[in-house]
PDB file of C-alpha atoms in Angstrom:
ATOM      1  CA  MET J   1      23.771 -17.006  61.468  1.00  0.00           C
ATOM      2  CA  ALA J   2      26.201 -19.903  61.303  1.00  0.00           C
ATOM      3  CA  GLU J   3      24.128 -21.556  58.626  1.00  0.00           C
ATOM      4  CA  ALA J   4      24.086 -18.360  56.553  1.00  0.00           C
ATOM      5  CA  ALA J   5      27.815 -17.940  56.876  1.00  0.00           C
ATOM      6  CA  GLY J   6      28.401 -21.472  55.635  1.00  0.00           C
ATOM      7  CA  THR J   7      26.323 -20.984  52.480  1.00  0.00           C
ATOM      8  CA  ALA J   8      28.541 -21.124  49.392  1.00  0.00           C
ATOM      9  CA  GLY J   9      28.532 -18.040  47.185  1.00  0.00           C
ATOM     10  CA  PRO J  10      28.697 -17.960  43.379  1.00  0.00           C
ATOM     11  CA  ASP J  11      31.727 -19.621  41.811  1.00  0.00           C
ATOM     12  CA  CYS J  12      32.926 -16.479  40.018  1.00  0.00           C
ATOM     13  CA  PRO J  13      36.342 -17.906  39.034  1.00  0.00           C
ATOM     14  CA  ALA J  14      34.681 -20.895  37.329  1.00  0.00           C
ATOM     15  CA  ILE J  15      32.194 -18.629  35.516  1.00  0.00           C
ATOM     16  CA  ALA J  16      35.013 -16.340  34.363  1.00  0.00           C
ATOM     17  CA  ALA J  17      37.105 -19.305  33.206  1.00  0.00           C
ATOM     18  CA  ARG J  18      34.235 -20.715  31.174  1.00  0.00           C
ATOM     19  CA  GLU J  19      33.483 -17.319  29.638  1.00  0.00           C
ATOM     20  CA  ARG J  20      37.139 -16.907  28.614  1.00  0.00           C
ATOM     21  CA  ALA J  21      37.059 -20.376  27.033  1.00  0.00           C
ATOM     22  CA  ILE J  22      33.911 -19.556  25.054  1.00  0.00           C
ATOM     23  CA  ARG J  23      35.388 -16.248  23.867  1.00  0.00           C
ATOM     24  CA  ALA J  24      38.548 -18.094  22.768  1.00  0.00           C
ATOM     25  CA  GLU J  25      36.430 -20.509  20.706  1.00  0.00           C
ATOM     26  CA  CYS J  26      34.571 -17.573  19.183  1.00  0.00           C
ATOM     27  CA  ASP J  27      37.888 -15.873  18.312  1.00  0.00           C
ATOM     28  CA  SER J  28      38.988 -19.075  16.580  1.00  0.00           C
ATOM     29  CA  GLY J  29      35.984 -18.908  14.242  1.00  0.00           C
ATOM     30  CA  VAL J  30      33.377 -21.077  16.023  1.00  0.00           C
ATOM     31  CA  LEU J  31      30.150 -19.141  15.417  1.00  0.00           C
ATOM     32  CA  SER J  32      28.111 -21.284  17.829  1.00  0.00           C
ATOM     33  CA  ALA J  33      30.486 -20.193  20.623  1.00  0.00           C
ATOM     34  CA  CYS J  34      29.974 -16.549  19.644  1.00  0.00           C
ATOM     35  CA  ARG J  35      26.218 -16.986  20.101  1.00  0.00           C
ATOM     36  CA  GLN J  36      26.774 -18.335  23.642  1.00  0.00           C
ATOM     37  CA  ILE J  37      28.754 -15.340  24.868  1.00  0.00           C
ATOM     38  CA  LYS J  38      25.690 -13.295  25.747  1.00  0.00           C
ATOM     39  CA  ASP J  39      24.374 -16.188  27.882  1.00  0.00           C
ATOM     40  CA  PHE J  40      27.565 -16.260  29.953  1.00  0.00           C
ATOM     41  CA  VAL J  41      27.547 -12.482  30.300  1.00  0.00           C
ATOM     42  CA  ALA J  42      23.972 -12.668  31.646  1.00  0.00           C
ATOM     43  CA  GLN J  43      24.934 -15.516  34.010  1.00  0.00           C
ATOM     44  CA  ARG J  44      27.917 -13.526  35.318  1.00  0.00           C
ATOM     45  CA  ALA J  45      25.753 -10.427  35.863  1.00  0.00           C
ATOM     46  CA  LEU J  46      23.086 -12.390  37.766  1.00  0.00           C
ATOM     47  CA  ALA J  47      25.778 -13.954  39.980  1.00  0.00           C
ATOM     48  CA  GLY J  48      27.230 -10.526  40.729  1.00  0.00           C
ATOM     49  CA  CYS J  49      30.664 -11.543  39.463  1.00  0.00           C
ATOM     50  CA  PRO J  50      33.074  -8.956  38.032  1.00  0.00           C
ATOM     51  CA  ALA J  51      33.994  -9.023  34.363  1.00  0.00           C
ATOM     52  CA  PRO J  52      36.928 -11.394  33.704  1.00  0.00           C
ATOM     53  CA  ASP J  53      40.338  -9.843  33.168  1.00  0.00           C
ATOM     54  CA  PRO J  54      41.295 -10.561  29.542  1.00  0.00           C
ATOM     55  CA  ASP J  55      44.972 -10.577  30.576  1.00  0.00           C
ATOM     56  CA  GLU J  56      44.398 -13.159  33.335  1.00  0.00           C
ATOM     57  CA  ALA J  57      45.376 -16.665  32.243  1.00  0.00           C
ATOM     58  CA  ASP J  58      42.883 -19.487  32.774  1.00  0.00           C
ATOM     59  CA  GLU J  59      44.222 -22.649  34.375  1.00  0.00           C
ATOM     60  CA  ASP J  60      42.497 -24.804  31.762  1.00  0.00           C
ATOM     61  CA  ALA J  61      43.298 -22.493  28.832  1.00  0.00           C
ATOM     62  CA  PRO J  62      46.178 -23.352  26.522  1.00  0.00           C
ATOM     63  CA  ALA J  63      49.300 -21.426  27.419  1.00  0.00           C
ATOM     64  CA  GLY J  64      51.671 -19.568  25.126  1.00  0.00           C
ATOM     65  CA  ASP J  65      51.492 -16.848  22.550  1.00  0.00           C
ATOM     66  CA  ALA J  66      51.279 -19.334  19.661  1.00  0.00           C
ATOM     67  CA  ALA J  67      47.695 -20.387  20.526  1.00  0.00           C
ATOM     68  CA  ALA J  68      46.541 -16.786  20.893  1.00  0.00           C
ATOM     69  CA  THR J  69      48.222 -15.816  17.634  1.00  0.00           C
ATOM     70  CA  GLY J  70      46.629 -18.770  15.858  1.00  0.00           C
ATOM     71  CA  ALA J  71      43.172 -17.882  17.142  1.00  0.00           C
ATOM     72  CA  SER J  72      43.643 -14.257  16.133  1.00  0.00           C
ATOM     73  CA  ASN J  73      44.791 -15.240  12.636  1.00  0.00           C
ATOM     74  CA  ALA J  74      41.806 -17.577  12.210  1.00  0.00           C
ATOM     75  CA  ARG J  75      39.448 -14.813  13.248  1.00  0.00           C
ATOM     76  CA  GLN J  76      41.045 -12.349  10.849  1.00  0.00           C
ATOM     77  CA  GLU J  77      40.766 -14.844   7.991  1.00  0.00           C
ATOM     78  CA  GLU J  78      37.082 -15.462   8.776  1.00  0.00           C
ATOM     79  CA  CYS J  79      36.399 -11.729   8.975  1.00  0.00           C
ATOM     80  CA  ALA J  80      38.190 -11.155   5.673  1.00  0.00           C
ATOM     81  CA  ARG J  81      36.097 -13.891   4.075  1.00  0.00           C
ATOM     82  CA  LEU J  82      32.857 -12.440   5.416  1.00  0.00           C
ATOM     83  CA  THR J  83      33.840  -8.922   4.350  1.00  0.00           C
ATOM     84  CA  GLY J  84      34.606 -10.120   0.819  1.00  0.00           C
ATOM     85  CA  LEU J  85      31.283 -11.959   0.687  1.00  0.00           C
ATOM     86  CA  GLN J  86      29.466  -8.849   1.861  1.00  0.00           C
ATOM     87  CA  GLU J  87      31.118  -6.666  -0.788  1.00  0.00           C
ATOM     88  CA  GLN J  88      30.297  -9.224  -3.498  1.00  0.00           C
ATOM     89  CA  LEU J  89      26.638  -9.387  -2.435  1.00  0.00           C
ATOM     90  CA  GLN J  90      26.382  -5.598  -2.296  1.00  0.00           C
ATOM     91  CA  ALA J  91      27.769  -5.355  -5.826  1.00  0.00           C
ATOM     92  CA  GLN J  92      25.226  -7.906  -7.065  1.00  0.00           C
ATOM     93  CA  CYS J  93      22.459  -6.067  -5.224  1.00  0.00           C
ATOM     94  CA  ARG J  94      23.387  -2.759  -6.895  1.00  0.00           C
ATOM     95  CA  SER J  95      23.294  -4.532 -10.279  1.00  0.00           C
ATOM     96  CA  GLY J  96      19.683  -5.577  -9.715  1.00  0.00           C
ATOM     97  CA  VAL J  97      19.833  -9.017  -8.040  1.00  0.00           C
ATOM     98  CA  LEU J  98      17.194  -8.766  -5.305  1.00  0.00           C
ATOM     99  CA  SER J  99      18.147 -12.127  -3.746  1.00  0.00           C
ATOM    100  CA  ALA J 100      21.634 -10.737  -3.129  1.00  0.00           C
ATOM    101  CA  CYS J 101      20.094  -7.725  -1.340  1.00  0.00           C
ATOM    102  CA  ARG J 102      18.369 -10.087   1.079  1.00  0.00           C
ATOM    103  CA  GLN J 103      21.638 -11.961   1.720  1.00  0.00           C
ATOM    104  CA  VAL J 104      23.535  -8.763   2.565  1.00  0.00           C
ATOM    105  CA  GLN J 105      21.858  -8.657   5.967  1.00  0.00           C
ATOM    106  CA  VAL J 106      22.772 -12.301   6.601  1.00  0.00           C
ATOM    107  CA  ALA J 107      26.432 -11.611   5.827  1.00  0.00           C
ATOM    108  CA  LEU J 108      26.438  -8.573   8.116  1.00  0.00           C
ATOM    109  CA  ARG J 109      24.901 -10.587  10.962  1.00  0.00           C
ATOM    110  CA  GLU J 110      27.580 -13.275  10.535  1.00  0.00           C
ATOM    111  CA  GLN J 111      30.258 -10.585  10.766  1.00  0.00           C
ATOM    112  CA  ILE J 112      28.791  -9.351  14.035  1.00  0.00           C
ATOM    113  CA  MET J 113      28.499 -12.873  15.461  1.00  0.00           C
ATOM    114  CA  ALA J 114      32.107 -13.590  14.490  1.00  0.00           C
ATOM    115  CA  GLY J 115      33.217 -10.473  16.372  1.00  0.00           C
ATOM    116  CA  CYS J 116      34.543  -8.720  13.275  1.00  0.00           C
ATOM    117  CA  GLY J 117      35.181  -5.047  13.948  1.00  0.00           C
ATOM    118  CA  SER J 118      33.935  -5.377  17.528  1.00  0.00           C
ATOM    119  CA  SER J 119      37.056  -4.121  19.255  1.00  0.00           C
ATOM    120  CA  GLY J 120      35.698  -0.591  19.579  1.00  0.00           C
ATOM    121  CA  SER J 121      33.437   0.827  22.250  1.00  0.00           C
ATOM    122  CA  GLY J 122      29.753   0.095  22.576  1.00  0.00           C
ATOM    123  CA  GLU J 123      28.902   3.455  21.027  1.00  0.00           C
ATOM    124  CA  HIS J 124      31.106   2.644  18.050  1.00  0.00           C
ATOM    125  CA  GLN J 125      29.375  -0.693  17.581  1.00  0.00           C
ATOM    126  CA  ARG J 126      25.960   0.968  17.752  1.00  0.00           C
ATOM    127  CA  HIS J 127      27.069   3.498  15.148  1.00  0.00           C
ATOM    128  CA  ARG J 128      28.298   0.728  12.837  1.00  0.00           C
ATOM    129  CA  GLU J 129      25.006  -1.094  13.270  1.00  0.00           C
ATOM    130  CA  CYS J 130      23.142   2.095  12.328  1.00  0.00           C
ATOM    131  CA  VAL J 131      25.287   2.465   9.209  1.00  0.00           C
ATOM    132  CA  ARG J 132      24.530  -1.152   8.320  1.00  0.00           C
ATOM    133  CA  LEU J 133      20.798  -0.514   8.659  1.00  0.00           C
ATOM    134  CA  ALA J 134      21.095   2.630   6.531  1.00  0.00           C
ATOM    135  CA  LYS J 135      22.909   0.743   3.753  1.00  0.00           C
ATOM    136  CA  SER J 136      20.361  -2.055   3.753  1.00  0.00           C
ATOM    137  CA  SER J 137      17.531   0.501   3.725  1.00  0.00           C
ATOM    138  CA  LEU J 138      19.017   2.330   0.744  1.00  0.00           C
ATOM    139  CA  LEU J 139      19.293  -0.917  -1.206  1.00  0.00           C
ATOM    140  CA  ALA J 140      15.780  -2.047  -0.299  1.00  0.00           C
ATOM    141  CA  ALA J 141      14.362   1.375  -1.227  1.00  0.00           C
ATOM    142  CA  GLN J 142      15.488   0.847  -4.820  1.00  0.00           C
ATOM    143  CA  TYR J 143      13.097  -2.086  -5.140  1.00  0.00           C
ATOM    144  CA  CYS J 144      10.267  -0.825  -2.940  1.00  0.00           C
ATOM    145  CA  MET J 145      10.080   2.581  -4.622  1.00  0.00           C
ATOM    146  CA  ASP J 146      11.200   4.072  -7.925  1.00  0.00           C
ATOM    147  CA  GLY J 147       8.281   2.435  -9.737  1.00  0.00           C
ATOM    148  CA  LYS J 148       9.265  -1.178  -8.928  1.00  0.00           C
ATOM    149  CA  GLY J 149       6.960  -1.713  -5.961  1.00  0.00           C
ATOM    150  CA  ASP J 150       8.453  -4.989  -4.713  1.00  0.00           C
ATOM    151  CA  GLN J 151       6.279  -5.839  -1.697  1.00  0.00           C
ATOM    152  CA  GLU J 152       8.926  -7.980   0.002  1.00  0.00           C
ATOM    153  CA  ALA J 153      11.473  -5.171  -0.291  1.00  0.00           C
ATOM    154  CA  CYS J 154       8.908  -2.721   1.130  1.00  0.00           C
ATOM    155  CA  ALA J 155       8.347  -5.035   4.108  1.00  0.00           C
ATOM    156  CA  MET J 156      12.130  -5.214   4.672  1.00  0.00           C
ATOM    157  CA  LEU J 157      12.347  -1.426   4.467  1.00  0.00           C
ATOM    158  CA  ARG J 158       9.643  -0.937   7.109  1.00  0.00           C
ATOM    159  CA  LYS J 159      11.274  -3.512   9.397  1.00  0.00           C
ATOM    160  CA  MET J 160      14.692  -1.838   9.154  1.00  0.00           C
ATOM    161  CA  ALA J 161      13.137   1.595   9.764  1.00  0.00           C
ATOM    162  CA  ARG J 162      11.588   0.349  13.016  1.00  0.00           C
ATOM    163  CA  GLU J 163      14.907  -1.208  14.046  1.00  0.00           C
ATOM    164  CA  ALA J 164      16.758   2.054  13.373  1.00  0.00           C
ATOM    165  CA  VAL J 165      14.282   3.969  15.551  1.00  0.00           C
ATOM    166  CA  GLN J 166      14.693   1.434  18.363  1.00  0.00           C
ATOM    167  CA  LYS J 167      18.486   1.816  18.225  1.00  0.00           C
ATOM    168  CA  GLY J 168      18.240   5.604  18.194  1.00  0.00           C
ATOM    169  CA  CYS J 169      20.119   5.960  14.904  1.00  0.00           C
ATOM    170  CA  SER J 170      20.806   9.464  13.664  1.00  0.00           C
ATOM    171  CA  PRO J 171      19.648  10.439  10.149  1.00  0.00           C
ATOM    172  CA  ASP J 172      23.208  11.583   9.430  1.00  0.00           C
ATOM    173  CA  VAL J 173      24.367   7.956   9.054  1.00  0.00           C
ATOM    174  CA  VAL J 174      22.708   7.938   5.623  1.00  0.00           C
ATOM    175  CA  HIS J 175      25.567  10.064   4.241  1.00  0.00           C
ATOM    176  CA  GLU J 176      28.149   7.615   5.587  1.00  0.00           C
ATOM    177  CA  ALA J 177      26.142   4.673   4.259  1.00  0.00           C
ATOM    178  CA  ARG J 178      25.988   6.224   0.771  1.00  0.00           C
ATOM    179  CA  ALA J 179      29.734   6.773   0.823  1.00  0.00           C
ATOM    180  CA  GLU J 180      30.410   3.133   1.796  1.00  0.00           C
ATOM    181  CA  LEU J 181      28.098   1.960  -1.002  1.00  0.00           C
ATOM    182  CA  GLY J 182      29.986   4.149  -3.458  1.00  0.00           C
ATOM    183  CA  TRP J 183      26.955   6.345  -4.144  1.00  0.00           C
ATOM    184  CA  PRO J 184      27.314  10.102  -4.709  1.00  0.00           C
ATOM    185  CA  PRO J 185      26.240  12.456  -1.907  1.00  0.00           C
ATOM    186  CA  VAL J 186      22.655  13.638  -1.950  1.00  0.00           C
ATOM    187  CA  ASP J 187      23.570  17.328  -1.988  1.00  0.00           C
ATOM    188  CA  SER J 188      25.942  17.086  -4.977  1.00  0.00           C
ATOM    189  CA  GLY J 189      23.244  17.855  -7.525  1.00  0.00           C
ATOM    190  CA  THR J 190      22.721  14.199  -8.374  1.00  0.00           C
ATOM    191  CA  LYS J 191      19.479  12.328  -8.039  1.00  0.00           C
ATOM    192  CA  ALA J 192      18.691  11.390  -4.466  1.00  0.00           C
ATOM    193  CA  GLU J 193      17.083   8.159  -3.475  1.00  0.00           C
ATOM    194  CA  PRO J 194      13.332   8.238  -4.059  1.00  0.00           C
ATOM    195  CA  GLU J 195      11.189   9.199  -1.116  1.00  0.00           C
ATOM    196  CA  VAL J 196       7.555   8.468  -0.593  1.00  0.00           C
ATOM    197  CA  GLN J 197       5.747  11.625  -1.576  1.00  0.00           C
ATOM    198  CA  PRO J 198       2.230  12.392  -0.419  1.00  0.00           C
ATOM    199  CA  GLU J 199      -0.335  12.050  -3.130  1.00  0.00           C
ATOM    200  CA  ALA J 200      -1.162  15.366  -4.707  1.00  0.00           C
ATOM    201  CA  GLU J 201      -4.705  16.506  -4.228  1.00  0.00           C
ATOM    202  CA  PRO J 202      -6.629  16.385  -7.494  1.00  0.00           C
ATOM    203  CA  GLU J 203      -7.317  19.734  -9.034  1.00  0.00           C
ATOM    204  CA  VAL J 204     -10.909  20.763  -8.569  1.00  0.00           C
ATOM    205  CA  GLY J 205     -12.258  22.054 -11.831  1.00  0.00           C
ATOM    206  CA  PRO J 206     -15.666  23.409 -12.708  1.00  0.00           C
ATOM    207  CA  GLU J 207     -18.454  20.942 -12.159  1.00  0.00           C
ATOM    208  CA  PRO J 208     -19.598  19.362 -15.416  1.00  0.00           C
ATOM    209  CA  GLU J 209     -22.915  20.525 -16.710  1.00  0.00           C
ATOM    210  CA  PRO J 210     -25.653  17.976 -16.160  1.00  0.00           C
ATOM    211  CA  GLU J 211     -26.574  16.001 -19.222  1.00  0.00           C
ATOM    212  CA  PRO J 212     -29.887  17.025 -20.699  1.00  0.00           C
ATOM    213  CA  GLU J 213     -32.719  14.660 -19.898  1.00  0.00           C
ATOM    214  CA  PRO J 214     -33.840  12.558 -22.857  1.00  0.00           C
ATOM    215  CA  GLU J 215     -36.757  13.999 -24.771  1.00  0.00           C
ATOM    216  CA  ALA J 216     -40.057  12.394 -23.906  1.00  0.00           C
ATOM    217  CA  PRO J 217     -41.768  10.939 -26.958  1.00  0.00           C
ATOM    218  CA  ALA J 218     -44.816  12.815 -28.199  1.00  0.00           C
ATOM    219  CA  GLU J 219     -46.207   9.543 -29.531  1.00  0.00           C
ATOM    220  CA  GLN J 220     -45.631   6.220 -27.713  1.00  0.00           C
ATOM    221  CA  ALA J 221     -44.551   3.055 -29.466  1.00  0.00           C
ATOM    222  CA  THR J 222     -47.334   0.638 -30.454  1.00  0.00           C
ATOM    223  CA  VAL J 223     -47.406  -3.036 -31.345  1.00  0.00           C
ATOM    224  CA  ARG J 224     -47.038  -3.887 -35.012  1.00  0.00           C
ATOM    225  CA  GLN J 225     -46.818  -7.669 -34.791  1.00  0.00           C
ATOM    226  CA  MET J 226     -47.052  -9.667 -31.557  1.00  0.00           C
ATOM    227  CA  VAL J 227     -47.047 -13.452 -31.770  1.00  0.00           C
ATOM    228  CA  PRO J 228     -48.448 -14.930 -28.530  1.00  0.00           C
ATOM    229  CA  PRO J 229     -46.003 -16.940 -26.468  1.00  0.00           C
ATOM    230  CA  ARG J 230     -46.171 -20.738 -26.406  1.00  0.00           C
ATOM    231  CA  TYR J 231     -47.548 -22.130 -23.152  1.00  0.00           C
ATOM    232  CA  PRO J 232     -44.769 -24.364 -21.765  1.00  0.00           C
ATOM    233  CA  PRO J 233     -45.935 -28.030 -21.471  1.00  0.00           C
ATOM    234  CA  ALA J 234     -44.184 -28.398 -18.105  1.00  0.00           C
ATOM    235  CA  ALA J 235     -46.164 -25.410 -16.781  1.00  0.00           C
ATOM    236  CA  VAL J 236     -49.405 -26.920 -18.083  1.00  0.00           C
ATOM    237  CA  ARG J 237     -48.694 -30.234 -16.330  1.00  0.00           C
ATOM    238  CA  ALA J 238     -47.838 -28.359 -13.133  1.00  0.00           C
ATOM    239  CA  GLY J 239     -50.980 -26.236 -13.408  1.00  0.00           C
ATOM    240  CA  ALA J 240     -48.883 -23.048 -13.362  1.00  0.00           C
ATOM    241  CA  GLN J 241     -50.457 -19.802 -14.521  1.00  0.00           C
ATOM    242  CA  GLY J 242     -49.893 -16.109 -13.952  1.00  0.00           C
ATOM    243  CA  GLN J 243     -48.788 -12.808 -15.484  1.00  0.00           C
ATOM    244  CA  VAL J 244     -45.334 -11.710 -16.624  1.00  0.00           C
ATOM    245  CA  VAL J 245     -44.656  -8.001 -17.198  1.00  0.00           C
ATOM    246  CA  LEU J 246     -41.922  -7.395 -19.788  1.00  0.00           C
ATOM    247  CA  ARG J 247     -39.875  -4.196 -20.111  1.00  0.00           C
ATOM    248  CA  VAL J 248     -39.192  -3.781 -23.836  1.00  0.00           C
ATOM    249  CA  GLU J 249     -36.790  -1.212 -25.259  1.00  0.00           C
ATOM    250  CA  VAL J 250     -37.917  -0.306 -28.771  1.00  0.00           C
ATOM    251  CA  ASP J 251     -35.371   1.280 -31.106  1.00  0.00           C
ATOM    252  CA  ALA J 252     -36.081   3.877 -33.793  1.00  0.00           C
ATOM    253  CA  TYR J 253     -36.637   1.075 -36.346  1.00  0.00           C
ATOM    254  CA  GLY J 254     -39.355  -0.638 -34.281  1.00  0.00           C
ATOM    255  CA  GLN J 255     -37.234  -3.605 -33.235  1.00  0.00           C
ATOM    256  CA  ALA J 256     -37.005  -4.979 -29.687  1.00  0.00           C
ATOM    257  CA  ALA J 257     -33.496  -3.796 -28.773  1.00  0.00           C
ATOM    258  CA  GLY J 258     -33.761  -5.202 -25.253  1.00  0.00           C
ATOM    259  CA  VAL J 259     -36.246  -7.331 -23.342  1.00  0.00           C
ATOM    260  CA  ALA J 260     -36.199  -7.884 -19.570  1.00  0.00           C
ATOM    261  CA  ILE J 261     -38.596  -9.029 -16.872  1.00  0.00           C
ATOM    262  CA  GLU J 262     -40.114  -6.130 -14.984  1.00  0.00           C
ATOM    263  CA  ARG J 263     -42.261  -8.409 -12.789  1.00  0.00           C
ATOM    264  CA  SER J 264     -42.040 -12.204 -12.630  1.00  0.00           C
ATOM    265  CA  SER J 265     -44.944 -14.643 -12.680  1.00  0.00           C
ATOM    266  CA  GLY J 266     -43.253 -16.742 -10.048  1.00  0.00           C
ATOM    267  CA  ASN J 267     -42.700 -19.612 -12.499  1.00  0.00           C
ATOM    268  CA  HIS J 268     -39.412 -19.984 -14.367  1.00  0.00           C
ATOM    269  CA  ASP J 269     -40.956 -21.684 -17.432  1.00  0.00           C
ATOM    270  CA  LEU J 270     -43.587 -18.978 -17.875  1.00  0.00           C
ATOM    271  CA  ASP J 271     -41.004 -16.186 -17.509  1.00  0.00           C
ATOM    272  CA  ARG J 272     -38.706 -17.777 -20.086  1.00  0.00           C
ATOM    273  CA  ALA J 273     -41.558 -18.322 -22.571  1.00  0.00           C
ATOM    274  CA  ALA J 274     -42.552 -14.640 -22.290  1.00  0.00           C
ATOM    275  CA  LEU J 275     -38.951 -13.474 -22.867  1.00  0.00           C
ATOM    276  CA  GLU J 276     -38.525 -15.663 -25.949  1.00  0.00           C
ATOM    277  CA  ALA J 277     -41.743 -14.335 -27.463  1.00  0.00           C
ATOM    278  CA  GLY J 278     -40.950 -10.694 -26.653  1.00  0.00           C
ATOM    279  CA  ARG J 279     -37.637 -10.802 -28.560  1.00  0.00           C
ATOM    280  CA  ARG J 280     -39.545 -11.621 -31.770  1.00  0.00           C
ATOM    281  CA  TRP J 281     -42.119  -8.822 -31.538  1.00  0.00           C
ATOM    282  CA  THR J 282     -42.027  -5.741 -33.785  1.00  0.00           C
ATOM    283  CA  PHE J 283     -43.386  -2.285 -33.018  1.00  0.00           C
ATOM    284  CA  ASN J 284     -44.234   1.064 -34.501  1.00  0.00           C
ATOM    285  CA  PRO J 285     -41.502   3.260 -32.993  1.00  0.00           C
ATOM    286  CA  ALA J 286     -42.232   6.212 -30.778  1.00  0.00           C
ATOM    287  CA  ARG J 287     -42.008   9.639 -32.358  1.00  0.00           C
ATOM    288  CA  SER J 288     -40.730  12.984 -31.123  1.00  0.00           C
ATOM    289  CA  ALA J 289     -42.611  16.268 -31.249  1.00  0.00           C
ATOM    290  CA  SER J 290     -41.061  16.888 -34.663  1.00  0.00           C
ATOM    291  CA  GLY J 291     -42.332  13.521 -35.909  1.00  0.00           C
ATOM    292  CA  GLN J 292     -38.938  11.785 -35.945  1.00  0.00           C
ATOM    293  CA  PRO J 293     -38.806   8.111 -34.860  1.00  0.00           C
ATOM    294  CA  MET J 294     -36.975   7.679 -31.570  1.00  0.00           C
ATOM    295  CA  ARG J 295     -35.944   5.048 -29.034  1.00  0.00           C
ATOM    296  CA  SER J 296     -38.358   4.411 -26.171  1.00  0.00           C
ATOM    297  CA  MET J 297     -39.360   1.884 -23.513  1.00  0.00           C
ATOM    298  CA  ILE J 298     -42.736   0.249 -22.912  1.00  0.00           C
ATOM    299  CA  LEU J 299     -44.162  -2.302 -20.467  1.00  0.00           C
ATOM    300  CA  VAL J 300     -46.042  -5.279 -21.910  1.00  0.00           C
ATOM    301  CA  PRO J 301     -48.076  -7.650 -19.674  1.00  0.00           C
ATOM    302  CA  VAL J 302     -48.199 -11.294 -20.808  1.00  0.00           C
ATOM    303  CA  ASP J 303     -50.922 -13.545 -19.311  1.00  0.00           C
ATOM    304  CA  PHE J 304     -50.812 -17.327 -18.994  1.00  0.00           C
ATOM    305  CA  SER J 305     -54.096 -18.963 -17.942  1.00  0.00           C
ATOM    306  CA  LEU J 306     -55.621 -22.459 -17.813  1.00  0.00           C
ATOM    307  CA  ASP J 307     -59.321 -23.029 -18.480  1.00  0.00           C
ATOM    308  CA  ILE J 308     -61.504 -25.399 -16.481  1.00  0.00           C
ATOM    309  CA  ASP J 309     -61.430 -27.958 -19.296  1.00  0.00           C
ATOM    310  CA  GLY J 310     -57.652 -28.003 -19.148  1.00  0.00           C
ATOM    311  CA  SER J 311     -56.981 -25.867 -22.243  1.00  0.00           C
ATOM    312  CA  ALA J 312     -54.144 -23.338 -21.992  1.00  0.00           C
ATOM    313  CA  ALA J 313     -54.048 -19.769 -23.287  1.00  0.00           C
ATOM    314  CA  ALA J 314     -51.238 -17.240 -23.430  1.00  0.00           C
ATOM    315  CA  GLY J 315     -51.284 -13.743 -24.802  1.00  0.00           C
ATOM    316  CA  ALA J 316     -50.128 -10.176 -24.399  1.00  0.00           C
ATOM    317  CA  ASP J 317     -52.508  -7.440 -23.300  1.00  0.00           C
ATOM    318  CA  ARG J 318     -50.920  -4.747 -25.414  1.00  0.00           C
TER     319      ARG J 318
END
C-alpha cells in the first residue's frame, strides 16, 4: 500500500501548460502547431486530466495583453488570407477551371487547421463542415454530370458523398451551400443541378418479321473453266500430299466472289496453292426456278498426289 501511495500520478499541470503553448502557436499562424493540438487533447484524455482553463496563465507563457492581441491579429490576418483565396478559387471553379475546384478543398482544410471560424460549438463546426462538403459536391457535380463526364470529378463526388453520410449531414445544407456559392435556389423555377437519372427502359415494339430465307437454286452452278493448281515445289520435296476442300461463292456472273478453305489438307503450301487457283476459276452461275442467274455456293475438292516415280499431280474433282 505504501508503494502504491508513493507512485506519481500524471503531471496534469505540465500537460495543460504544453497544450496552452501549442494552442498559442496555432493562434499565431503556425499550422504545424494546429495539427498537434489533437495529439495533446488525446494525451490529456488518456491521463484523465481536466481541460485547461483558457483564462489561467501559464508560468512559461508570455504575459500581457499585447502578446495575446498580436497572436489574435496574426490569426485574423491568416484567416482573411485563406478566405480570400477560397473565394478566388471558387470563382475560378465556377468559370470552368477544374484545377481550381480541386484546390477549393485544400483551402478549406487550411482554414480548419488554422482555427478559422472555430469559436462556435461542436455542432456548429459540424454544420459548417457539412456545408463545405455540399459546396464542393455541387462544384464537382458540374464536371461529373451535365454531359462532361470527368472521371476524376466523379471520384471526388463519390468520396464527398461518403464523407457527408459519415458526418450525418442533413440534405437541407444544400440550400445553404447554393446560397453561399451565389447560385439561385432550386425551387425558384431555375434549372437545378443535374442528378443521375435511371436509364429509361427501351420501348418494346413489335418483333421484326423474320427475313425470308434465300431461294434455293433450281440449277446448281457448274465449272466453266478450272485451271489445275500448281503443285508447290516445297511440298514435293517434303513429300506432302492430300486433299483441300474449297468453299467457293459464285456470283450471278459466274465469277468466284469469295474463296475459303472448308477443310485443310494439313499442309500450308498445298492450302495456299488451292486458294490461288480457285480465285481464277470461272463458273456457269446457278439459276432460279424462273431461269434467272443467281448467287450460290459450292464445295470443290482439290487433290494433290505424288506418284511412285516422284511425279506430282494436282487437280480438282469438280
